[in-house]
GROMACS .gro file of C-alpha atoms in nm:
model
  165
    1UNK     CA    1  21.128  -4.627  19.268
    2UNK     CA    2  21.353  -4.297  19.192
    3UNK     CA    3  21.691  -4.476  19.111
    4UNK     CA    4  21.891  -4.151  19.174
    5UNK     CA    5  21.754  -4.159  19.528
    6UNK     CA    6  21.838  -4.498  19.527
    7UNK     CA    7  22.175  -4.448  19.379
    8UNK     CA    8  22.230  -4.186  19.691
    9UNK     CA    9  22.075  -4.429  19.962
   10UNK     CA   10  22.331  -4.742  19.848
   11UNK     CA   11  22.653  -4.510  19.835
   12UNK     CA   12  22.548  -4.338  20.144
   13UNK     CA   13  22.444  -4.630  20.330
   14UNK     CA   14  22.813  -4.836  20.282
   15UNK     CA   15  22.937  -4.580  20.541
   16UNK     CA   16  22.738  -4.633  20.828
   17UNK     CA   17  22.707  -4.913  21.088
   18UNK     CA   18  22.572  -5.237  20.939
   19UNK     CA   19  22.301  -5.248  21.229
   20UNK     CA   20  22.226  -4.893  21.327
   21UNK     CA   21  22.021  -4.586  21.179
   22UNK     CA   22  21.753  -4.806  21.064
   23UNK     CA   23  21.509  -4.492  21.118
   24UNK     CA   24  21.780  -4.293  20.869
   25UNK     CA   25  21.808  -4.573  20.612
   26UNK     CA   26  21.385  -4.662  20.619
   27UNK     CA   27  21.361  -4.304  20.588
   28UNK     CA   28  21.552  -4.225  20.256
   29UNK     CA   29  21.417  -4.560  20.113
   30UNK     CA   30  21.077  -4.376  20.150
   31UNK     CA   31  21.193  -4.081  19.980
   32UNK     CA   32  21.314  -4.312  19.654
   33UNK     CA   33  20.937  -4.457  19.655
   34UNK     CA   34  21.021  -4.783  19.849
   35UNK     CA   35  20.687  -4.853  20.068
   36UNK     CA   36  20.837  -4.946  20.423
   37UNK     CA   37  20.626  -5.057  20.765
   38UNK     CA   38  20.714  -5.041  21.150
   39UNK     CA   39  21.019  -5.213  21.220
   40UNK     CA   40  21.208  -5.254  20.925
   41UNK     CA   41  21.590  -5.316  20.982
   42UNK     CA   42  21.812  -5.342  20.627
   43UNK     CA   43  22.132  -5.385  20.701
   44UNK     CA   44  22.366  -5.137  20.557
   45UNK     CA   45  22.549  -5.309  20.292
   46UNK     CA   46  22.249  -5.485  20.143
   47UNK     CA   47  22.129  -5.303  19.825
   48UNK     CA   48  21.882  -5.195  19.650
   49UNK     CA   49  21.797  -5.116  19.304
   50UNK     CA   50  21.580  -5.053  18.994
   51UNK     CA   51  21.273  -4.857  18.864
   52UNK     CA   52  21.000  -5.113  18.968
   53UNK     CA   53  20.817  -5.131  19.302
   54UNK     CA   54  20.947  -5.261  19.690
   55UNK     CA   55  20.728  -5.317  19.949
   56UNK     CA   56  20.842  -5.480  20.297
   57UNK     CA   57  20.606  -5.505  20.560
   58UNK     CA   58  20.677  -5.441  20.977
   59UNK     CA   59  20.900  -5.589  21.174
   60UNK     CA   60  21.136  -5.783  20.879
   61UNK     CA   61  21.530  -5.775  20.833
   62UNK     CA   62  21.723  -5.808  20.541
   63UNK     CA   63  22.042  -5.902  20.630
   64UNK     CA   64  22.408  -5.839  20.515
   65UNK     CA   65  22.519  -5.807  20.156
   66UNK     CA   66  22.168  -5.881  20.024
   67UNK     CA   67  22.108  -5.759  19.664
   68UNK     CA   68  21.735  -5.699  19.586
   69UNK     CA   69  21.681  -5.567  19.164
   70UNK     CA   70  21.348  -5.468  19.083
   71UNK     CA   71  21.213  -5.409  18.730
   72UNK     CA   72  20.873  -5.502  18.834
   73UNK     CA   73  20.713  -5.527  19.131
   74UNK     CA   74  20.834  -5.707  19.490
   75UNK     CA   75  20.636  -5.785  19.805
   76UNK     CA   76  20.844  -5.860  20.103
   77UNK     CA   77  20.546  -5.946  20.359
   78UNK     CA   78  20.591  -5.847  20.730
   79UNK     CA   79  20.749  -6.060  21.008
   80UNK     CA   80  21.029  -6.182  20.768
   81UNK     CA   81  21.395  -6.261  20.823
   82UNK     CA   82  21.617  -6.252  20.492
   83UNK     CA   83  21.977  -6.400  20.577
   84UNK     CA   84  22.307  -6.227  20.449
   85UNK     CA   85  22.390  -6.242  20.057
   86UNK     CA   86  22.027  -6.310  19.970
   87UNK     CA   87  21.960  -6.238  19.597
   88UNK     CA   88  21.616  -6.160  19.483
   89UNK     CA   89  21.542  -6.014  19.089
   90UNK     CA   90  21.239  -5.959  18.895
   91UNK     CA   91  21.423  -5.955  18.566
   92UNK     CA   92  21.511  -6.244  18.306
   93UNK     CA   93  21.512  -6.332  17.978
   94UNK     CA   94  21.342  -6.518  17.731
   95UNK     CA   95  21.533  -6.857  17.579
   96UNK     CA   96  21.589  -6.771  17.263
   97UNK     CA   97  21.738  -7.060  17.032
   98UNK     CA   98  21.690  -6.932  16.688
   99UNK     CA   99  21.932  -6.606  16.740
  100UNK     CA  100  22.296  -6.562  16.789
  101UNK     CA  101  22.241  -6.504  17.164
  102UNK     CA  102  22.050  -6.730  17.346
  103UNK     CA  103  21.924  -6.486  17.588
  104UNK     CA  104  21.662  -6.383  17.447
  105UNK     CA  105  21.463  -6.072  17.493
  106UNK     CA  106  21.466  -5.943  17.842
  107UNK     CA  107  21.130  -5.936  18.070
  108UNK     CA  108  21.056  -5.884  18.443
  109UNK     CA  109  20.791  -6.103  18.647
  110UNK     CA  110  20.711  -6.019  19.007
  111UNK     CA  111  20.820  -6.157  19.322
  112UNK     CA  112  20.593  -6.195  19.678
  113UNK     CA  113  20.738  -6.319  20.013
  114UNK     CA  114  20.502  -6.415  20.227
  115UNK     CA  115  20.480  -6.360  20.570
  116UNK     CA  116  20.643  -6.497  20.878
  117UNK     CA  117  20.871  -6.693  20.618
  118UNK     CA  118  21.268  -6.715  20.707
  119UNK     CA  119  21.483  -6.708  20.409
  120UNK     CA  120  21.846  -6.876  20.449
  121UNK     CA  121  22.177  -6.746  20.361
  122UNK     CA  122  22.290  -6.757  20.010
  123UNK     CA  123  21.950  -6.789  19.844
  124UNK     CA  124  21.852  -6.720  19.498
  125UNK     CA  125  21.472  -6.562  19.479
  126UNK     CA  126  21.411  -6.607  19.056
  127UNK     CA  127  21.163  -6.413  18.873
  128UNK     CA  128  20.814  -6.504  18.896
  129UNK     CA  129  20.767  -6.661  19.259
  130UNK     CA  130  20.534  -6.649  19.516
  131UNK     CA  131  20.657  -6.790  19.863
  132UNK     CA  132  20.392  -6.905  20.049
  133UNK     CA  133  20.392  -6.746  20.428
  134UNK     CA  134  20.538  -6.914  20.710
  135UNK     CA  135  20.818  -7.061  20.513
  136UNK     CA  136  21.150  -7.160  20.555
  137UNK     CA  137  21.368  -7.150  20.248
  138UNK     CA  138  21.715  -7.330  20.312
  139UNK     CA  139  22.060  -7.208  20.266
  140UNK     CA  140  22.156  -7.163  19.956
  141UNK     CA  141  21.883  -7.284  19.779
  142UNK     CA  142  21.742  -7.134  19.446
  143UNK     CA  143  21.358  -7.103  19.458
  144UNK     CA  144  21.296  -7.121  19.078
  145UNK     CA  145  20.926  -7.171  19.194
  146UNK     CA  146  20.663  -7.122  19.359
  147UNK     CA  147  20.600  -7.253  19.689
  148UNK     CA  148  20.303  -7.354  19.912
  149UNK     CA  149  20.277  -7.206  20.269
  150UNK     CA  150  20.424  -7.369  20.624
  151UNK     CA  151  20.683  -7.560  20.504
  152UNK     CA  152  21.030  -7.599  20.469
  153UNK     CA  153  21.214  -7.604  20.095
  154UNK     CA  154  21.567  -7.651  19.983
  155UNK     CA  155  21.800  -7.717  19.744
  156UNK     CA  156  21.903  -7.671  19.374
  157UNK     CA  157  21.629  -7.595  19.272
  158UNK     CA  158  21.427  -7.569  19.572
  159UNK     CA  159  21.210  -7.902  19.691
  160UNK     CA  160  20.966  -7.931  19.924
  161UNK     CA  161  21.133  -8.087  20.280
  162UNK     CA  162  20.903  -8.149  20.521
  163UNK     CA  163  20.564  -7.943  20.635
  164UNK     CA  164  20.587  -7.758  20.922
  165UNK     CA  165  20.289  -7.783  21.055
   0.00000   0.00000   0.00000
């Protein structure tokens, strides 16, 4: 992604309505290298940022305040909803025990959402994860792993709930 187009896109975006000029927004997240489908509605004080790659498929919202960092790659599949203050990053660090600071030498690992999946307010996406599709992630839960599709996680960190289907 271009961050300077980026940069432009999050200060210009703070000025308009939360929920309108989704066309405006989807179209200068294009022009920073963001791959957008049909439908796409980011609200306008969710941001985005970082030199990796973002892909969101059709007809998925990311709701208010969300902060999405990418120093790798992210797949956000289609039919999604992401909740307000939603935090998903690709980047982390290594533990590093022997040196003076324990965080360790930095790294990114990717992120996929699958499809259809419903992610609930106040939930931490770490590095690394693949959410299955047709999931529903709970309110602020932090999805340190991995998780199989149709079902329903939550917590701290995330456990499976029930199956959905």
């Amino acid at each position: 992604m271009n961050t300077v187009v980026l940069h432009i896109y999050n200060n210009l975006a703070m000025f308009l309505p939360e929920t309108k000029f989704f066309r405006f927004k989807n179209f200068l997240l294009k022009f920073a290298g963001v791959k957008i489908g049909k439908n796409v509605r980011i609200c306008s004080s969710a941001k985005i940022l970082g030199n990796g790659t973002l892909s969101i498929g059709n007809d998925t919202w990311i709701g208010h305040q969300c902060l999405i960092i990418s120093s790798s790659n992210i797949s956000i599949g289609s039919n999604i909803d992401i909740a307000p203050r939603v935090y998903i990053g690709t980047g982390t660090h290594i533990i590093d025990l022997k040196s003076d600071n324990i965080a360790g030498e930095g790294l990114s690992k990717d992120i996929i959402i699958g499809s259809g999946s419903w992610i609930g307010v106040n939930t931490t996406i770490l590095p690394g994860v693949a959410i299955g599709e047709k999931n529903i992630i709970a309110a602020g839960s932090v999805v340190a792993k991995s998780t199989e599709s149709n079902n329903m996680y939550g917590g701290v960190p995330t456990k499976l709930i029930k199956n959905l289907f």
